[in-house]
Amino acid sequence: MPDITHPHFRQVSMSTPEAVSTDLSNAVALHKAGRLEEARSAYEQILGISPELNEAEHGLALIALDLGQQDKAISLITNCISKDPANLSYRFSLGVTLLQAGKPKDAETQFRKLIEDAPRMIEPHLYLARTLKALNRWTEGLDVLTIASKQFPNHGDIWMEKGQAERTLLQHAEAEQSFLKALNIDESDPDTLNNLAVVVRAQNRFEEALGLYFKALEIAPDNPKVHGNLGNVLSEMGLAYDAEHHLRKAAHLQPNDISSLYNLAVFLTREERAEEAIDFFNKVIKINP
């Protein structure tokens, strides 16, 4: 599925010829809905009429990126930039593509330049932090997010990324505050509740963590991460029957997820159910020899 937070899906250039503006809007809508083949055909038809229309070529680049064709995406985006060097959306797309293509240093350069040129554009801040994470430079990434959280205090994604960086750096109290900020912006996000529960649990507040996990499941009853984490907490609390239910639910919802299978195998080992545990360990090995 496409990243619908991308600026491409929020704007259609005012310079778009009126004759094709409706077609372009329709193509973007198809793309946003994940109907990639239809969107690609629509973008190509637009380029057949107006070959100079960069937005359509940019759309084709993003579809290539969605399909894992990074080299093709880089070529198309680079061509768009050559025709419109000041376009922030194209430059942002290049950074994202470089990151996905395994070129984080080049992506870092791109995102830093974007932040310098357009400091009020939120996406480069987020992606610079993610790029630094990919480079295992967590402290630098947290610094970027700390500054961004002051610039964009009402954006939950910033607080979520900040909390995740703090959690990785074992700054659990700080991470809790960041996740609470994100939760204040969107009280119904199960991922935020899940992340908050993880850091609350890390501070040995098990009952409070349970409440957060159950609240997340009220919103998203089939969220495998929540079931897995809840199962682990229940196991730590000695509530084996309930723990097994949630660990099995996580493994059922994600039958090829190594973490879910491994957690269930470890639980069964602790319960001295060796044969069952071995079955799940074998599934893990089959997925990742």
PDB file of C-alpha atoms in Angstrom:
ATOM      1  CA  MET A   1       0.000   0.000   0.000  1.00  0.00           C
ATOM      2  CA  PRO A   2       1.210   3.534  -0.686  1.00  0.00           C
ATOM      3  CA  ASP A   3       2.264   5.866   2.110  1.00  0.00           C
ATOM      4  CA  ILE A   4      -0.800   8.123   2.058  1.00  0.00           C
ATOM      5  CA  THR A   5       0.936  10.667   4.302  1.00  0.00           C
ATOM      6  CA  HIS A   6       3.194  11.576   1.368  1.00  0.00           C
ATOM      7  CA  PRO A   7       2.764  15.202   0.202  1.00  0.00           C
ATOM      8  CA  HIS A   8       1.893  13.883  -3.277  1.00  0.00           C
ATOM      9  CA  PHE A   9      -1.525  12.837  -1.975  1.00  0.00           C
ATOM     10  CA  ARG A  10      -2.291  16.208  -0.418  1.00  0.00           C
ATOM     11  CA  GLN A  11      -1.611  18.538  -3.289  1.00  0.00           C
ATOM     12  CA  VAL A  12      -2.164  18.920  -7.006  1.00  0.00           C
ATOM     13  CA  SER A  13      -0.136  21.689  -8.555  1.00  0.00           C
ATOM     14  CA  MET A  14      -2.064  24.863  -9.334  1.00  0.00           C
ATOM     15  CA  SER A  15      -0.185  24.912 -12.634  1.00  0.00           C
ATOM     16  CA  THR A  16      -1.845  21.662 -13.732  1.00  0.00           C
ATOM     17  CA  PRO A  17      -3.654  22.258 -17.054  1.00  0.00           C
ATOM     18  CA  GLU A  18      -7.395  22.431 -16.428  1.00  0.00           C
ATOM     19  CA  ALA A  19      -8.050  19.871 -19.184  1.00  0.00           C
ATOM     20  CA  VAL A  20      -6.246  17.132 -17.246  1.00  0.00           C
ATOM     21  CA  SER A  21      -6.677  18.296 -13.647  1.00  0.00           C
ATOM     22  CA  THR A  22      -9.690  16.023 -13.093  1.00  0.00           C
ATOM     23  CA  ASP A  23      -7.858  13.059 -14.617  1.00  0.00           C
ATOM     24  CA  LEU A  24      -4.877  13.745 -12.365  1.00  0.00           C
ATOM     25  CA  SER A  25      -7.085  13.963  -9.284  1.00  0.00           C
ATOM     26  CA  ASN A  26      -8.679  10.641 -10.232  1.00  0.00           C
ATOM     27  CA  ALA A  27      -5.256   9.040 -10.736  1.00  0.00           C
ATOM     28  CA  VAL A  28      -4.097  10.264  -7.331  1.00  0.00           C
ATOM     29  CA  ALA A  29      -7.294   8.910  -5.740  1.00  0.00           C
ATOM     30  CA  LEU A  30      -6.715   5.484  -7.317  1.00  0.00           C
ATOM     31  CA  HIS A  31      -3.117   5.544  -6.147  1.00  0.00           C
ATOM     32  CA  LYS A  32      -4.123   6.525  -2.616  1.00  0.00           C
ATOM     33  CA  ALA A  33      -6.611   3.640  -2.541  1.00  0.00           C
ATOM     34  CA  GLY A  34      -3.842   1.189  -3.398  1.00  0.00           C
ATOM     35  CA  ARG A  35      -5.206   0.411  -6.874  1.00  0.00           C
ATOM     36  CA  LEU A  36      -1.721   0.657  -8.321  1.00  0.00           C
ATOM     37  CA  GLU A  37      -2.241  -0.834 -11.787  1.00  0.00           C
ATOM     38  CA  GLU A  38      -5.229   1.412 -12.461  1.00  0.00           C
ATOM     39  CA  ALA A  39      -3.341   4.417 -11.124  1.00  0.00           C
ATOM     40  CA  ARG A  40      -0.305   3.632 -13.259  1.00  0.00           C
ATOM     41  CA  SER A  41      -2.474   3.385 -16.363  1.00  0.00           C
ATOM     42  CA  ALA A  42      -4.138   6.699 -15.480  1.00  0.00           C
ATOM     43  CA  TYR A  43      -0.794   8.466 -14.958  1.00  0.00           C
ATOM     44  CA  GLU A  44       0.513   7.083 -18.267  1.00  0.00           C
ATOM     45  CA  GLN A  45      -2.594   8.280 -20.126  1.00  0.00           C
ATOM     46  CA  ILE A  46      -2.118  11.756 -18.661  1.00  0.00           C
ATOM     47  CA  LEU A  47       1.526  11.801 -19.768  1.00  0.00           C
ATOM     48  CA  GLY A  48       0.394  10.763 -23.251  1.00  0.00           C
ATOM     49  CA  ILE A  49      -1.703  13.942 -23.363  1.00  0.00           C
ATOM     50  CA  SER A  50       0.615  16.235 -21.375  1.00  0.00           C
ATOM     51  CA  PRO A  51       4.142  14.756 -21.331  1.00  0.00           C
ATOM     52  CA  GLU A  52       5.423  17.803 -19.480  1.00  0.00           C
ATOM     53  CA  LEU A  53       3.179  17.143 -16.458  1.00  0.00           C
ATOM     54  CA  ASN A  54       5.617  16.336 -13.672  1.00  0.00           C
ATOM     55  CA  GLU A  55       2.928  15.337 -11.165  1.00  0.00           C
ATOM     56  CA  ALA A  56       1.969  12.330 -13.296  1.00  0.00           C
ATOM     57  CA  GLU A  57       5.590  11.241 -13.705  1.00  0.00           C
ATOM     58  CA  HIS A  58       6.069  11.688  -9.968  1.00  0.00           C
ATOM     59  CA  GLY A  59       3.044   9.447  -9.410  1.00  0.00           C
ATOM     60  CA  LEU A  60       4.646   6.759 -11.573  1.00  0.00           C
ATOM     61  CA  ALA A  61       7.812   7.083  -9.505  1.00  0.00           C
ATOM     62  CA  LEU A  62       5.894   6.534  -6.276  1.00  0.00           C
ATOM     63  CA  ILE A  63       4.170   3.476  -7.729  1.00  0.00           C
ATOM     64  CA  ALA A  64       7.590   2.085  -8.661  1.00  0.00           C
ATOM     65  CA  LEU A  65       8.663   2.736  -5.074  1.00  0.00           C
ATOM     66  CA  ASP A  66       5.557   0.949  -3.740  1.00  0.00           C
ATOM     67  CA  LEU A  67       6.488  -2.050  -5.909  1.00  0.00           C
ATOM     68  CA  GLY A  68      10.083  -2.115  -4.656  1.00  0.00           C
ATOM     69  CA  GLN A  69      11.527  -0.821  -7.941  1.00  0.00           C
ATOM     70  CA  GLN A  70      13.856   1.711  -6.333  1.00  0.00           C
ATOM     71  CA  ASP A  71      16.176   2.217  -9.307  1.00  0.00           C
ATOM     72  CA  LYS A  72      13.239   3.029 -11.578  1.00  0.00           C
ATOM     73  CA  ALA A  73      11.792   5.350  -8.942  1.00  0.00           C
ATOM     74  CA  ILE A  74      15.103   7.194  -8.544  1.00  0.00           C
ATOM     75  CA  SER A  75      15.354   7.670 -12.313  1.00  0.00           C
ATOM     76  CA  LEU A  76      11.819   9.069 -12.599  1.00  0.00           C
ATOM     77  CA  ILE A  77      12.132  11.340  -9.559  1.00  0.00           C
ATOM     78  CA  THR A  78      15.517  12.632 -10.675  1.00  0.00           C
ATOM     79  CA  ASN A  79      13.946  13.549 -14.004  1.00  0.00           C
ATOM     80  CA  CYS A  80      11.131  15.403 -12.207  1.00  0.00           C
ATOM     81  CA  ILE A  81      13.658  17.326 -10.108  1.00  0.00           C
ATOM     82  CA  SER A  82      15.688  18.259 -13.189  1.00  0.00           C
ATOM     83  CA  LYS A  83      12.572  19.963 -14.577  1.00  0.00           C
ATOM     84  CA  ASP A  84      11.440  21.502 -11.272  1.00  0.00           C
ATOM     85  CA  PRO A  85      14.403  21.726  -8.846  1.00  0.00           C
ATOM     86  CA  ALA A  86      12.489  23.727  -6.234  1.00  0.00           C
ATOM     87  CA  ASN A  87       9.669  21.195  -5.826  1.00  0.00           C
ATOM     88  CA  LEU A  88       9.789  20.023  -2.203  1.00  0.00           C
ATOM     89  CA  SER A  89       7.593  16.972  -2.769  1.00  0.00           C
ATOM     90  CA  TYR A  90       9.925  15.592  -5.454  1.00  0.00           C
ATOM     91  CA  ARG A  91      12.985  16.171  -3.291  1.00  0.00           C
ATOM     92  CA  PHE A  92      11.297  14.476  -0.343  1.00  0.00           C
ATOM     93  CA  SER A  93      10.426  11.487  -2.557  1.00  0.00           C
ATOM     94  CA  LEU A  94      14.061  11.190  -3.576  1.00  0.00           C
ATOM     95  CA  GLY A  95      15.122  11.017   0.066  1.00  0.00           C
ATOM     96  CA  VAL A  96      12.533   8.330   0.844  1.00  0.00           C
ATOM     97  CA  THR A  97      13.580   6.318  -2.200  1.00  0.00           C
ATOM     98  CA  LEU A  98      17.267   6.548  -1.324  1.00  0.00           C
ATOM     99  CA  LEU A  99      16.491   5.314   2.181  1.00  0.00           C
ATOM    100  CA  GLN A 100      14.487   2.358   0.865  1.00  0.00           C
ATOM    101  CA  ALA A 101      17.230   1.627  -1.657  1.00  0.00           C
ATOM    102  CA  GLY A 102      19.699   1.093   1.190  1.00  0.00           C
ATOM    103  CA  LYS A 103      21.488   4.425   0.771  1.00  0.00           C
ATOM    104  CA  PRO A 104      20.852   6.067   4.162  1.00  0.00           C
ATOM    105  CA  LYS A 105      23.827   8.434   3.977  1.00  0.00           C
ATOM    106  CA  ASP A 106      22.547   9.907   0.715  1.00  0.00           C
ATOM    107  CA  ALA A 107      19.042  10.057   2.187  1.00  0.00           C
ATOM    108  CA  GLU A 108      20.384  11.881   5.246  1.00  0.00           C
ATOM    109  CA  THR A 109      21.943  14.538   3.027  1.00  0.00           C
ATOM    110  CA  GLN A 110      18.658  14.965   1.154  1.00  0.00           C
ATOM    111  CA  PHE A 111      16.529  15.298   4.299  1.00  0.00           C
ATOM    112  CA  ARG A 112      18.931  17.714   6.009  1.00  0.00           C
ATOM    113  CA  LYS A 113      18.902  19.964   2.949  1.00  0.00           C
ATOM    114  CA  LEU A 114      15.091  19.855   2.884  1.00  0.00           C
ATOM    115  CA  ILE A 115      14.875  20.837   6.560  1.00  0.00           C
ATOM    116  CA  GLU A 116      17.230  23.722   5.859  1.00  0.00           C
ATOM    117  CA  ASP A 117      15.186  24.912   2.871  1.00  0.00           C
ATOM    118  CA  ALA A 118      11.700  24.167   4.265  1.00  0.00           C
ATOM    119  CA  PRO A 119      11.853  24.012   8.068  1.00  0.00           C
ATOM    120  CA  ARG A 120       8.043  24.003   8.402  1.00  0.00           C
ATOM    121  CA  MET A 121       7.660  20.840   6.312  1.00  0.00           C
ATOM    122  CA  ILE A 122       7.135  18.074   8.858  1.00  0.00           C
ATOM    123  CA  GLU A 123       7.947  14.966   6.792  1.00  0.00           C
ATOM    124  CA  PRO A 124      11.717  15.546   6.401  1.00  0.00           C
ATOM    125  CA  HIS A 125      12.089  15.770  10.197  1.00  0.00           C
ATOM    126  CA  LEU A 126      10.417  12.391  10.660  1.00  0.00           C
ATOM    127  CA  TYR A 127      12.382  10.758   7.887  1.00  0.00           C
ATOM    128  CA  LEU A 128      15.695  12.219   8.981  1.00  0.00           C
ATOM    129  CA  ALA A 129      15.103  10.627  12.389  1.00  0.00           C
ATOM    130  CA  ARG A 130      14.229   7.305  10.718  1.00  0.00           C
ATOM    131  CA  THR A 131      17.337   7.561   8.559  1.00  0.00           C
ATOM    132  CA  LEU A 132      19.536   8.140  11.599  1.00  0.00           C
ATOM    133  CA  LYS A 133      17.845   5.132  13.206  1.00  0.00           C
ATOM    134  CA  ALA A 134      18.798   3.059  10.148  1.00  0.00           C
ATOM    135  CA  LEU A 135      22.372   4.266  10.670  1.00  0.00           C
ATOM    136  CA  ASN A 136      22.136   3.229  14.357  1.00  0.00           C
ATOM    137  CA  ARG A 137      22.572   6.852  15.437  1.00  0.00           C
ATOM    138  CA  TRP A 138      19.678   6.849  17.879  1.00  0.00           C
ATOM    139  CA  THR A 139      20.841   9.750  20.033  1.00  0.00           C
ATOM    140  CA  GLU A 140      21.140  12.030  17.004  1.00  0.00           C
ATOM    141  CA  GLY A 141      17.729  10.902  15.837  1.00  0.00           C
ATOM    142  CA  LEU A 142      16.260  11.718  19.236  1.00  0.00           C
ATOM    143  CA  ASP A 143      17.817  15.184  19.065  1.00  0.00           C
ATOM    144  CA  VAL A 144      16.087  15.758  15.716  1.00  0.00           C
ATOM    145  CA  LEU A 145      12.749  14.626  17.154  1.00  0.00           C
ATOM    146  CA  THR A 146      13.126  16.731  20.299  1.00  0.00           C
ATOM    147  CA  ILE A 147      13.532  19.845  18.164  1.00  0.00           C
ATOM    148  CA  ALA A 148      10.682  18.753  15.886  1.00  0.00           C
ATOM    149  CA  SER A 149       8.349  18.159  18.844  1.00  0.00           C
ATOM    150  CA  LYS A 150       8.744  21.820  19.775  1.00  0.00           C
ATOM    151  CA  GLN A 151       8.084  22.940  16.200  1.00  0.00           C
ATOM    152  CA  PHE A 152       5.155  20.571  15.626  1.00  0.00           C
ATOM    153  CA  PRO A 153       3.622  19.958  19.080  1.00  0.00           C
ATOM    154  CA  ASN A 154       0.264  18.903  17.646  1.00  0.00           C
ATOM    155  CA  HIS A 155       1.574  16.134  15.384  1.00  0.00           C
ATOM    156  CA  GLY A 156       1.185  12.705  16.963  1.00  0.00           C
ATOM    157  CA  ASP A 157       3.672  11.049  14.590  1.00  0.00           C
ATOM    158  CA  ILE A 158       6.478  13.191  15.985  1.00  0.00           C
ATOM    159  CA  TRP A 159       5.665  12.184  19.573  1.00  0.00           C
ATOM    160  CA  MET A 160       5.356   8.522  18.581  1.00  0.00           C
ATOM    161  CA  GLU A 161       8.753   8.514  16.878  1.00  0.00           C
ATOM    162  CA  LYS A 162      10.272  10.386  19.819  1.00  0.00           C
ATOM    163  CA  GLY A 163       8.828   7.889  22.296  1.00  0.00           C
ATOM    164  CA  GLN A 164      10.136   4.943  20.297  1.00  0.00           C
ATOM    165  CA  ALA A 165      13.626   6.447  20.198  1.00  0.00           C
ATOM    166  CA  GLU A 166      13.528   7.092  23.942  1.00  0.00           C
ATOM    167  CA  ARG A 167      12.322   3.548  24.584  1.00  0.00           C
ATOM    168  CA  THR A 168      15.192   2.144  22.535  1.00  0.00           C
ATOM    169  CA  LEU A 169      17.608   4.257  24.585  1.00  0.00           C
ATOM    170  CA  LEU A 170      15.937   2.887  27.779  1.00  0.00           C
ATOM    171  CA  GLN A 171      14.606   6.319  28.695  1.00  0.00           C
ATOM    172  CA  HIS A 172      11.297   4.827  29.777  1.00  0.00           C
ATOM    173  CA  ALA A 173       9.942   7.743  31.812  1.00  0.00           C
ATOM    174  CA  GLU A 174      10.646  10.145  28.950  1.00  0.00           C
ATOM    175  CA  ALA A 175       9.123   7.716  26.441  1.00  0.00           C
ATOM    176  CA  GLU A 176       5.996   7.494  28.583  1.00  0.00           C
ATOM    177  CA  GLN A 177       5.553  11.258  28.426  1.00  0.00           C
ATOM    178  CA  SER A 178       6.012  11.266  24.645  1.00  0.00           C
ATOM    179  CA  PHE A 179       3.436   8.504  24.150  1.00  0.00           C
ATOM    180  CA  LEU A 180       1.025  10.349  26.443  1.00  0.00           C
ATOM    181  CA  LYS A 181       1.444  13.433  24.240  1.00  0.00           C
ATOM    182  CA  ALA A 182       0.623  11.308  21.187  1.00  0.00           C
ATOM    183  CA  LEU A 183      -2.371   9.816  22.994  1.00  0.00           C
ATOM    184  CA  ASN A 184      -3.691  13.271  23.833  1.00  0.00           C
ATOM    185  CA  ILE A 185      -3.741  13.989  20.099  1.00  0.00           C
ATOM    186  CA  ASP A 186      -5.423  10.690  19.148  1.00  0.00           C
ATOM    187  CA  GLU A 187      -6.999   8.807  22.047  1.00  0.00           C
ATOM    188  CA  SER A 188      -8.173   5.959  19.823  1.00  0.00           C
ATOM    189  CA  ASP A 189      -4.849   4.864  18.325  1.00  0.00           C
ATOM    190  CA  PRO A 190      -4.136   1.260  19.440  1.00  0.00           C
ATOM    191  CA  ASP A 191      -0.466   1.509  18.475  1.00  0.00           C
ATOM    192  CA  THR A 192       0.009   4.457  20.820  1.00  0.00           C
ATOM    193  CA  LEU A 193      -1.737   2.585  23.639  1.00  0.00           C
ATOM    194  CA  ASN A 194       0.425  -0.461  22.917  1.00  0.00           C
ATOM    195  CA  ASN A 195       3.645   1.549  23.003  1.00  0.00           C
ATOM    196  CA  LEU A 196       2.582   3.331  26.170  1.00  0.00           C
ATOM    197  CA  ALA A 197       1.800  -0.012  27.811  1.00  0.00           C
ATOM    198  CA  VAL A 198       5.258  -1.338  26.891  1.00  0.00           C
ATOM    199  CA  VAL A 199       7.089   1.487  28.669  1.00  0.00           C
ATOM    200  CA  VAL A 200       4.695   1.400  31.637  1.00  0.00           C
ATOM    201  CA  ARG A 201       5.420  -2.315  31.961  1.00  0.00           C
ATOM    202  CA  ALA A 202       9.159  -1.589  31.745  1.00  0.00           C
ATOM    203  CA  GLN A 203       8.692   0.546  34.864  1.00  0.00           C
ATOM    204  CA  ASN A 204       7.117  -2.454  36.670  1.00  0.00           C
ATOM    205  CA  ARG A 205       3.577  -1.018  36.646  1.00  0.00           C
ATOM    206  CA  PHE A 206       2.000  -4.242  35.455  1.00  0.00           C
ATOM    207  CA  GLU A 207      -1.639  -3.579  36.370  1.00  0.00           C
ATOM    208  CA  GLU A 208      -1.547  -0.221  34.609  1.00  0.00           C
ATOM    209  CA  ALA A 209       0.002  -1.847  31.543  1.00  0.00           C
ATOM    210  CA  LEU A 210      -2.775  -4.461  31.500  1.00  0.00           C
ATOM    211  CA  GLY A 211      -5.407  -1.738  31.467  1.00  0.00           C
ATOM    212  CA  LEU A 212      -3.754  -0.059  28.494  1.00  0.00           C
ATOM    213  CA  TYR A 213      -3.487  -3.319  26.538  1.00  0.00           C
ATOM    214  CA  PHE A 214      -7.151  -4.158  27.155  1.00  0.00           C
ATOM    215  CA  LYS A 215      -8.151  -0.653  26.087  1.00  0.00           C
ATOM    216  CA  ALA A 216      -6.148  -1.113  22.872  1.00  0.00           C
ATOM    217  CA  LEU A 217      -7.939  -4.410  22.204  1.00  0.00           C
ATOM    218  CA  GLU A 218     -11.317  -2.727  22.636  1.00  0.00           C
ATOM    219  CA  ILE A 219     -10.338  -0.500  19.713  1.00  0.00           C
ATOM    220  CA  ALA A 220      -8.483  -3.114  17.639  1.00  0.00           C
ATOM    221  CA  PRO A 221      -9.436  -6.626  18.830  1.00  0.00           C
ATOM    222  CA  ASP A 222      -7.278  -8.343  16.205  1.00  0.00           C
ATOM    223  CA  ASN A 223      -4.069  -6.382  16.744  1.00  0.00           C
ATOM    224  CA  PRO A 224      -1.364  -9.093  16.971  1.00  0.00           C
ATOM    225  CA  LYS A 225       1.237  -6.878  18.638  1.00  0.00           C
ATOM    226  CA  VAL A 226      -1.136  -6.037  21.466  1.00  0.00           C
ATOM    227  CA  HIS A 227      -2.104  -9.689  21.957  1.00  0.00           C
ATOM    228  CA  GLY A 228       1.564 -10.712  22.033  1.00  0.00           C
ATOM    229  CA  ASN A 229       2.623  -8.040  24.485  1.00  0.00           C
ATOM    230  CA  LEU A 230      -0.418  -8.655  26.688  1.00  0.00           C
ATOM    231  CA  GLY A 231       0.361 -12.369  26.713  1.00  0.00           C
ATOM    232  CA  ASN A 232       3.918 -11.694  27.848  1.00  0.00           C
ATOM    233  CA  VAL A 233       2.761  -9.461  30.711  1.00  0.00           C
ATOM    234  CA  LEU A 234       0.171 -11.987  31.860  1.00  0.00           C
ATOM    235  CA  SER A 235       2.853 -14.677  31.795  1.00  0.00           C
ATOM    236  CA  GLU A 236       5.143 -12.549  33.954  1.00  0.00           C
ATOM    237  CA  MET A 237       2.256 -12.096  36.393  1.00  0.00           C
ATOM    238  CA  GLY A 238       1.766 -15.852  36.633  1.00  0.00           C
ATOM    239  CA  LEU A 239      -1.569 -15.856  34.785  1.00  0.00           C
ATOM    240  CA  ALA A 240      -0.640 -18.707  32.472  1.00  0.00           C
ATOM    241  CA  TYR A 241      -4.092 -19.580  31.133  1.00  0.00           C
ATOM    242  CA  ASP A 242      -4.863 -16.043  29.983  1.00  0.00           C
ATOM    243  CA  ALA A 243      -1.298 -15.540  28.766  1.00  0.00           C
ATOM    244  CA  GLU A 244      -1.501 -18.583  26.501  1.00  0.00           C
ATOM    245  CA  HIS A 245      -4.786 -17.386  25.020  1.00  0.00           C
ATOM    246  CA  HIS A 246      -3.293 -14.072  23.919  1.00  0.00           C
ATOM    247  CA  LEU A 247       0.042 -15.524  22.784  1.00  0.00           C
ATOM    248  CA  ARG A 248      -1.777 -18.071  20.629  1.00  0.00           C
ATOM    249  CA  LYS A 249      -4.024 -15.333  19.274  1.00  0.00           C
ATOM    250  CA  ALA A 250      -0.953 -13.324  18.224  1.00  0.00           C
ATOM    251  CA  ALA A 251       0.572 -16.372  16.512  1.00  0.00           C
ATOM    252  CA  HIS A 252      -2.741 -17.148  14.786  1.00  0.00           C
ATOM    253  CA  LEU A 253      -3.090 -13.592  13.484  1.00  0.00           C
ATOM    254  CA  GLN A 254       0.522 -13.559  12.249  1.00  0.00           C
ATOM    255  CA  PRO A 255       1.415 -17.186  11.442  1.00  0.00           C
ATOM    256  CA  ASN A 256       4.696 -16.181   9.790  1.00  0.00           C
ATOM    257  CA  ASP A 257       5.806 -13.650  12.402  1.00  0.00           C
ATOM    258  CA  ILE A 258       8.943 -14.928  14.109  1.00  0.00           C
ATOM    259  CA  SER A 259       8.449 -12.867  17.252  1.00  0.00           C
ATOM    260  CA  SER A 260       4.903 -14.170  17.854  1.00  0.00           C
ATOM    261  CA  LEU A 261       5.920 -17.794  17.304  1.00  0.00           C
ATOM    262  CA  TYR A 262       9.047 -17.448  19.432  1.00  0.00           C
ATOM    263  CA  ASN A 263       7.178 -15.844  22.340  1.00  0.00           C
ATOM    264  CA  LEU A 264       4.665 -18.690  22.340  1.00  0.00           C
ATOM    265  CA  ALA A 265       7.463 -21.276  22.181  1.00  0.00           C
ATOM    266  CA  VAL A 266       9.245 -19.674  25.142  1.00  0.00           C
ATOM    267  CA  PHE A 267       6.005 -19.601  27.131  1.00  0.00           C
ATOM    268  CA  LEU A 268       5.357 -23.295  26.451  1.00  0.00           C
ATOM    269  CA  THR A 269       8.928 -24.092  27.485  1.00  0.00           C
ATOM    270  CA  ARG A 270       8.400 -22.339  30.816  1.00  0.00           C
ATOM    271  CA  GLU A 271       5.192 -24.314  31.246  1.00  0.00           C
ATOM    272  CA  GLU A 272       7.227 -27.522  30.699  1.00  0.00           C
ATOM    273  CA  ARG A 273       5.311 -28.443  27.568  1.00  0.00           C
ATOM    274  CA  ALA A 274       8.411 -29.328  25.593  1.00  0.00           C
ATOM    275  CA  GLU A 275       6.837 -31.085  22.602  1.00  0.00           C
ATOM    276  CA  GLU A 276       4.502 -28.190  21.862  1.00  0.00           C
ATOM    277  CA  ALA A 277       7.347 -25.721  22.344  1.00  0.00           C
ATOM    278  CA  ILE A 278       9.558 -27.629  19.908  1.00  0.00           C
ATOM    279  CA  ASP A 279       6.831 -27.447  17.252  1.00  0.00           C
ATOM    280  CA  PHE A 280       6.818 -23.656  17.445  1.00  0.00           C
ATOM    281  CA  PHE A 281      10.617 -23.387  17.601  1.00  0.00           C
ATOM    282  CA  ASN A 282      10.718 -25.495  14.419  1.00  0.00           C
ATOM    283  CA  LYS A 283       8.295 -23.075  12.762  1.00  0.00           C
ATOM    284  CA  VAL A 284      10.639 -20.215  13.665  1.00  0.00           C
ATOM    285  CA  ILE A 285      13.614 -22.074  12.185  1.00  0.00           C
ATOM    286  CA  LYS A 286      11.652 -22.876   9.022  1.00  0.00           C
ATOM    287  CA  ILE A 287      10.889 -19.187   8.501  1.00  0.00           C
ATOM    288  CA  ASN A 288      14.393 -18.011   9.368  1.00  0.00           C
ATOM    289  CA  PRO A 289      16.948 -20.853   9.155  1.00  0.00           C
TER     290      PRO A 289
END
